[in-house]
Coordinates of C-alpha atoms and ligand atoms in Angstrom, one line a residue:
X191 CA -11.2 -29.1 -19.0
X192 CA -8.0 -27.7 -17.4
X193 CA -7.9 -28.1 -13.7
X194 CA -6.5 -25.2 -11.6
X195 CA -4.5 -26.0 -8.4
X196 CA -6.9 -26.0 -5.5
X197 CA -5.3 -23.1 -3.5
X198 CA -5.2 -20.8 -6.6
X199 CA -8.7 -21.8 -7.4
X200 CA -9.9 -20.8 -3.9
X201 CA -8.6 -17.2 -4.4
X202 CA -10.8 -14.2 -5.2
X203 CA -9.0 -11.9 -7.5
X204 CA -7.8 -8.5 -6.1
X205 CA -10.6 -6.0 -6.7
X206 CA -9.2 -2.5 -7.4
X207 CA -11.1 0.8 -7.0
X208 CA -13.4 1.5 -9.9
X209 CA -12.0 3.8 -12.6
X210 CA -13.8 7.1 -13.2
X211 CA -14.5 6.2 -16.8
X212 CA -16.2 2.9 -15.8
X213 CA -18.5 4.7 -13.3
X214 CA -19.2 7.5 -15.7
X215 CA -20.3 4.9 -18.4
X216 CA -22.3 2.8 -16.0
X217 CA -24.3 5.7 -14.5
X218 CA -24.3 8.1 -17.4
X219 CA -22.3 10.7 -15.5
X220 CA -19.9 13.4 -16.6
X221 CA -16.4 12.1 -15.8
X222 CA -15.2 15.5 -14.7
X223 CA -17.9 15.6 -12.0
X224 CA -16.8 12.3 -10.4
X225 CA -14.8 12.3 -7.2
X226 CA -12.7 9.1 -7.1
X227 CA -11.7 8.6 -3.5
X228 CA -11.2 4.8 -3.7
X229 CA -7.5 4.1 -4.2
X230 CA -5.5 6.2 -1.8
X231 CA -4.1 8.2 -4.7
X232 CA -2.5 11.7 -4.3
X233 CA -5.0 14.4 -5.1
X234 CA -2.1 16.8 -5.9
X235 CA -1.2 14.6 -8.8
X236 CA 2.2 14.2 -10.4
X237 CA 4.9 16.9 -9.9
X238 CA 5.5 19.2 -12.9
X239 CA 9.2 18.3 -12.9
X240 CA 8.3 14.6 -13.4
X241 CA 5.9 15.4 -16.2
X242 CA 8.6 17.4 -18.0
X243 CA 11.1 14.5 -17.6
X244 CA 8.5 12.1 -19.0
X245 CA 7.9 14.3 -22.1
X246 CA 11.6 14.4 -22.8
X247 CA 11.9 10.6 -22.4
X248 CA 9.1 9.7 -24.8
X249 CA 11.4 9.5 -27.8
X250 CA 13.3 6.8 -26.1
X251 CA 10.6 4.3 -25.4
X252 CA 11.6 2.1 -28.4
X253 CA 14.6 0.9 -26.4
X254 CA 14.4 -1.5 -23.5
X255 CA 14.9 0.1 -20.1
X256 CA 17.9 -0.4 -17.9
X257 CA 17.1 -3.8 -16.3
X258 CA 19.1 -2.9 -13.2
X259 CA 17.7 0.7 -12.9
X260 CA 21.2 1.9 -12.3
X261 CA 20.6 5.7 -12.2
X262 CA 17.5 5.4 -10.1
X263 CA 19.2 3.0 -7.7
X264 CA 22.2 5.3 -7.3
X265 CA 20.0 8.3 -6.7
X266 CA 17.9 6.5 -4.1
X267 CA 21.0 5.2 -2.4
X268 CA 22.2 8.8 -1.9
X269 CA 18.8 10.0 -0.8
X270 CA 18.2 7.2 1.7
X271 CA 21.8 7.0 2.8
X272 CA 22.0 3.3 1.9
X273 CA 24.2 1.2 -0.4
X274 CA 22.4 1.0 -3.8
X275 CA 22.9 -2.8 -3.7
X276 CA 20.5 -2.9 -0.8
X277 CA 17.6 -1.5 -2.9
X278 CA 15.2 -3.6 -5.0
X279 CA 12.5 -2.4 -7.4
X280 CA 9.1 -3.8 -8.4
X281 CA 6.3 -3.1 -10.7
X282 CA 4.6 -1.5 -7.8
X283 CA 5.2 -2.6 -4.2
X284 CA 2.5 -5.2 -5.0
X285 CA 5.0 -7.0 -7.3
X286 CA 7.6 -7.3 -4.5
X287 CA 4.9 -8.7 -2.2
X288 CA 4.3 -11.4 -4.8
X289 CA 8.0 -11.9 -5.5
X290 CA 8.7 -12.7 -1.8
X291 CA 6.1 -15.5 -1.9
X292 CA 7.3 -16.8 -5.2
X293 CA 11.0 -16.7 -4.3
X294 CA 10.9 -18.1 -0.8
X295 CA 7.9 -20.4 -0.1
X296 CA 8.8 -24.0 -0.5
X297 CA 6.4 -27.0 -0.7
X298 CA 4.3 -27.0 2.5
X299 CA 5.5 -23.6 3.8
X300 CA 3.1 -20.8 4.7
X301 CA 2.9 -17.1 4.9
X302 CA 1.1 -15.2 7.8
X303 CA -0.8 -11.9 7.7
X304 CA -3.4 -10.3 9.9
X305 CA -7.1 -10.4 9.6
X306 CA -8.0 -7.1 7.8
X307 CA -4.4 -6.9 6.5
X308 CA -3.8 -5.5 3.0
X309 CA -5.4 -7.9 0.5
X310 CA -2.3 -8.5 -1.6
X311 CA -0.6 -10.6 1.1
X312 CA -3.2 -13.3 0.8
X313 CA -3.3 -13.0 -3.0
X314 CA 0.5 -13.3 -3.3
X315 CA 0.6 -16.4 -1.0
X316 CA -2.3 -18.3 -2.7
X317 CA -1.3 -17.2 -6.2
X318 CA 2.1 -18.9 -5.6
X319 CA 0.1 -22.0 -4.6
X320 CA 0.9 -21.8 -0.9
X321 CA -1.4 -21.7 2.1
X322 CA -1.8 -18.5 4.0
X323 CA -2.4 -18.2 7.8
X324 CA -4.6 -15.3 8.8
X325 CA -4.0 -14.1 12.4
X326 CA -7.1 -12.7 14.1
X327 CA -6.8 -9.0 14.7
X328 CA -6.5 -7.6 18.2
X329 CA -8.7 -4.9 19.7
X330 CA -9.3 -1.8 17.5
X331 CA -8.6 -3.8 14.3
X332 CA -4.8 -3.8 15.2
X333 CA -2.4 -6.4 14.0
X334 CA -1.8 -8.6 17.0
X335 CA 1.9 -9.3 17.0
X336 CA 1.8 -11.6 20.1
X337 CA -0.7 -13.7 18.3
X338 CA 1.6 -13.9 15.3
X339 CA 4.4 -15.1 17.5
X340 CA 2.2 -17.8 19.1
X341 CA 1.1 -19.0 15.7
X342 CA 4.6 -19.5 14.3
X343 CA 5.2 -23.1 13.5
X344 CA 7.5 -25.3 11.4
X345 CA 5.7 -24.2 8.2
X346 CA 6.0 -20.4 8.7
X347 CA 8.3 -18.8 6.2
X348 CA 7.0 -15.2 5.6
X349 CA 5.2 -12.7 7.8
X350 CA 3.6 -9.8 6.1
X351 CA 3.0 -6.7 8.2
X352 CA 1.5 -3.5 7.0
X353 CA 2.5 -0.3 8.8
X354 CA 0.2 1.5 8.7
X355 CA -2.3 -1.0 7.5
X356 CA -4.6 -0.5 4.6
X357 CA -7.6 -0.4 5.0
X358 CA -7.7 -0.1 8.8
X359 CA -5.2 2.8 9.1
X360 CA -3.7 1.0 12.2
X361 CA -0.1 1.5 13.1
X362 CA 2.4 -0.8 14.9
X363 CA 4.4 1.3 17.4
X364 CA 8.2 1.1 17.5
X365 CA 8.4 -0.6 20.8
X366 CA 6.1 -3.4 19.7
X367 CA 7.7 -3.9 16.4
X368 CA 11.2 -3.9 17.9
X369 CA 10.2 -6.6 20.4
X370 CA 8.6 -8.6 17.6
X371 CA 11.6 -8.4 15.3
X372 CA 13.8 -9.7 18.2
X373 CA 11.6 -12.7 18.7
X374 CA 11.0 -13.9 15.2
X375 CA 13.5 -16.6 14.2
X376 CA 15.9 -15.4 11.5
X377 CA 14.8 -18.1 8.9
X378 CA 11.5 -16.3 8.7
X379 CA 11.2 -13.3 6.4
X380 CA 9.3 -10.3 7.8
X381 CA 7.9 -8.0 5.1
X382 CA 7.3 -4.6 6.6
X383 CA 5.1 -2.8 4.2
X384 CA 5.3 1.0 4.6
X385 CA 3.4 2.1 1.5
X386 CA 2.1 5.1 3.5
X387 CA 5.3 5.9 5.3
X388 CA 5.5 9.5 4.3
X389 CA 2.1 10.3 5.5
X390 CA 2.7 9.0 9.1
X391 CA 2.7 11.7 11.7
X392 CA 3.4 9.9 14.9
X393 CA 6.4 9.8 17.3
X394 CA 5.8 6.1 18.0
X395 CA 6.3 5.2 14.3
X396 CA 9.2 2.7 14.1
X397 CA 12.5 3.6 12.4
X398 CA 12.5 0.3 10.6
X399 CA 15.5 1.2 8.4
X400 CA 17.7 0.5 11.4
X401 CA 16.9 -3.2 11.3
X402 CA 18.7 -3.2 8.0
X403 CA 21.1 -0.3 8.0
X404 CA 22.5 -0.7 11.5
X405 CA 21.6 -4.3 12.5
X406 CA 22.2 -5.8 9.0
X407 CA 19.3 -8.2 9.5
X408 CA 18.9 -10.6 6.6
X409 CA 15.3 -11.6 7.2
X410 CA 13.6 -8.2 6.8
X411 CA 12.5 -6.2 3.8
X412 CA 11.0 -2.8 4.0
X413 CA 8.6 -1.9 1.3
X414 CA 7.7 1.6 0.0
X415 CA 6.2 3.0 -3.1
X416 CA 6.1 5.9 -5.6
X417 CA 2.4 5.4 -6.0
X418 CA 1.1 7.4 -3.1
X419 CA 3.2 10.4 -2.1
X420 CA 4.8 11.0 -5.5
X421 CA 1.6 10.7 -7.4
X422 CA 2.9 8.0 -9.7
X423 CA 0.4 5.2 -9.2
X424 CA -0.2 4.8 -12.9
X425 CA 3.5 4.1 -13.6
X426 CA 3.8 1.3 -11.0
X427 CA 7.0 1.6 -9.1
X428 CA 7.5 0.2 -5.6
X429 CA 10.8 -0.5 -3.9
X430 CA 12.3 -2.5 -1.0
X431 CA 15.3 -2.1 1.3
X432 CA 17.0 -5.3 2.4
X433 CA 20.3 -7.1 2.7
X434 CA 21.8 -8.0 -0.7
X435 CA 21.7 -11.7 0.1
X436 CA 18.0 -11.6 0.5
X437 CA 17.5 -9.4 -2.6
X438 CA 19.6 -11.9 -4.6
X439 CA 17.0 -14.5 -3.8
X440 CA 14.1 -12.3 -4.8
X441 CA 16.0 -11.3 -8.0
X442 CA 15.7 -14.9 -9.3
X443 CA 11.9 -14.5 -9.8
X444 CA 12.0 -11.0 -11.1
X445 CA 10.7 -10.6 -14.7
X446 CA 13.2 -8.8 -17.0
X447 CA 12.7 -5.0 -17.2
X448 CA 10.0 -5.0 -14.5
X449 CA 10.4 -1.3 -14.1
X450 CA 9.8 0.3 -17.4
X451 CA 11.7 3.1 -19.0
X452 CA 9.3 6.0 -18.3
X453 CA 8.8 4.8 -14.8
X454 CA 12.5 5.0 -14.1
X455 CA 12.8 8.4 -15.6
X456 CA 9.8 9.6 -13.6
X457 CA 11.1 8.3 -10.3
X458 CA 14.6 9.8 -10.8
X459 CA 12.9 13.2 -11.3
X460 CA 10.5 12.6 -8.4
X461 CA 13.5 12.2 -6.1
X462 CA 14.0 16.0 -6.5
X463 CA 10.5 16.9 -5.6
X464 CA 10.6 17.3 -1.9
X465 CA 8.3 20.3 -2.2
X466 CA 5.6 18.0 -3.6
X467 CA 6.1 15.6 -0.8
X468 CA 5.7 18.4 1.8
X469 CA 2.7 19.9 0.1
X470 CA 1.1 16.5 -0.2
X471 CA 1.6 15.7 3.5
X472 CA 0.3 19.1 4.5
X473 CA -2.7 18.7 2.2
X474 CA -3.6 15.3 3.6
X475 CA -3.3 16.6 7.2
X476 CA -5.6 19.5 6.5
X477 CA -8.2 17.5 4.6
X478 CA -8.1 14.7 7.2
X479 CA -9.0 17.2 9.9
X480 CA -11.9 18.5 7.7
X481 CA -13.3 15.1 6.9
X482 CA -13.0 13.7 10.4
X483 CA -14.8 16.7 11.8
X484 CA -17.6 16.2 9.3
X485 CA -17.8 12.5 10.1
X486 CA -18.0 13.4 13.8
X487 CA -20.9 15.7 13.0
X488 CA -22.7 12.8 11.2
X489 CA -22.0 10.7 14.3
X490 CA -20.2 8.0 12.3
X491 CA -17.6 5.7 13.7
X492 CA -14.3 5.6 11.8
X493 CA -10.7 4.4 11.9
X494 CA -8.1 7.1 11.1
X495 CA -4.8 6.5 12.8
X496 CA -2.4 7.0 10.0
X497 CA -2.3 7.3 6.2
X498 CA -4.1 9.3 3.6
X499 CA -7.4 7.6 4.0
X500 CA -10.1 6.8 6.6
X501 CA -12.3 3.7 7.1
X502 CA -15.9 4.6 7.9
X503 CA -18.6 2.4 9.5
X504 CA -22.1 3.1 8.2
X505 CA -23.8 0.6 10.6
X506 CA -25.7 -1.1 7.8
X507 CA -24.8 -3.2 4.7
X508 CA -22.2 -1.0 2.9
X509 CA -22.9 -2.2 -0.6
X510 CA -26.1 -0.3 -1.2
X511 CA -24.5 2.8 0.4
X512 CA -21.5 2.5 -1.9
X513 CA -23.7 1.9 -5.0
X514 CA -25.9 4.9 -4.2
X515 CA -22.8 7.1 -3.6
X516 CA -21.4 6.0 -6.9
X517 CA -24.6 6.9 -8.7
X518 CA -24.2 10.4 -7.2
X519 CA -20.6 10.6 -8.5
X520 CA -18.5 9.6 -5.5
X521 CA -16.4 6.5 -5.6
X522 CA -15.3 5.0 -2.3
X523 CA -14.1 1.4 -1.6
X524 CA -16.5 -0.8 0.1
X525 CA -14.8 -3.3 2.5
X526 CA -17.0 -6.3 2.5
X527 CA -14.2 -8.2 0.8
X528 CA -12.2 -7.6 4.0
X529 CA -14.9 -9.1 6.1
X530 CA -15.9 -5.5 7.2
X531 CA -19.4 -5.5 5.7
X532 CA -20.5 -2.2 7.2
X533 CA -17.3 -0.3 6.3
X534 CA -15.9 1.6 3.4
X535 CA -12.6 3.3 2.9
X536 CA -12.2 6.8 1.6
X537 CA -9.0 8.6 0.5
X538 CA -8.7 12.3 1.2
X539 CA -9.1 14.3 -2.0
X540 CA -9.3 17.9 -2.9
X541 CA -11.5 20.0 -0.6
X542 CA -14.3 20.2 -3.2
X543 CA -14.2 16.4 -3.5
X544 CA -14.2 15.9 0.2
X545 CA -17.2 18.3 0.5
X546 CA -19.0 16.4 -2.2
X547 CA -18.2 13.2 -0.4
X548 CA -19.7 14.4 2.9
X549 CA -22.8 15.9 1.1
X550 CA -23.5 12.7 -0.8
X551 CA -22.8 10.4 2.2
X552 CA -25.2 12.5 4.3
X553 CA -27.9 12.3 1.6
X554 CA -27.5 8.5 1.1
X555 CA -27.6 7.8 4.8
Ligands
PLP652 C1 -0.5 -1.3 2.3 C2 -0.2 -1.3 0.8 N1 0.9 -1.9 0.4 C3 1.2 -1.9 -0.9 C4 0.4 -1.3 -1.9 C5 0.8 -1.4 -3.3 O1 1.3 -0.3 -3.8 P1 1.8 -0.2 -5.3 O2 1.0 0.8 -6.0 O3 3.3 0.3 -5.1 O4 1.8 -1.6 -5.9 C6 -0.7 -0.6 -1.4 C7 -1.6 0.0 -2.4 O5 -2.7 0.4 -2.2 C8 -1.0 -0.6 -0.1 O6 -2.1 0.0 0.4

């Protein structure tokens, strides 16, 4: 029998939101009637310009993509006003989270992340056969940066922060993050995961790009993604901004052609879709207001600081609630795996989906 390394063996695999087809099959439902609100996707879908570009590119998929993603890199450099050499791509931001652990953790070194922090930080750390250190959350499920500082020891090599955090929606304000960045020794990498950056509507949100663009720090990477705001989750493209010296190290563990040809074409087209970005932000804002008002009416406690989703407390075991909602055609994400056994996370969908969500939740409770 093959023996797996202990740390990898201790890991529970990442559990994604259930696909519509699976739920339809399991419960004998019509797929078109199911509201999938489990993966923080964009209900407005993929911009038309992107779909047109994908159609045009289909004849070229017999060739390998550009491994360096030259045109995408150049376009993003212009858009974000940063040297293209300071941009790094992954098969989703999730892959960059993994590459950081793979590329940087030496024997005996550890990565830190918050209790209730995005699950991939732990997965990436343990999957690279290294130990993770979970820092207890502060009040209101917030990432407790002072506790991170106190916990830093000789083994600490990576700190993963999520801003805002999935699934708790909690945001780290600029003042707090600035102070933190100043105090972390520069041999420790800080991964600032901003997967929901475009949805944030808050004056206190940090301008994290300045750590890189103005301060030239070599121990910070800022992560973002095309999955959410651009409606491209299925194509898997995430990106990071960081000093080229740091990106050179990550590049050593990158698989060849990790961003496929269609994905590159789609992202280049998506960069011209500001109208889609604005419409998506406005949609989420409106639907968030609607859903929160309804949750207030139901008297439920929730976390809804930032992002295109809300975490809801049902004050009982969430699993039967989740299962019953699924049976009635609404897929949410139960959070027992995050040690939040009475909570689920719901992403804001179309109005008809959100209405169905509220109706079904009310029936089930
Ligand atoms: C906080 C956070 N970071 C990263 C990701 C990964 O995104 P991607 O689809 O780019 O891998 C997600 C996806 O849900 C997320 O919630």
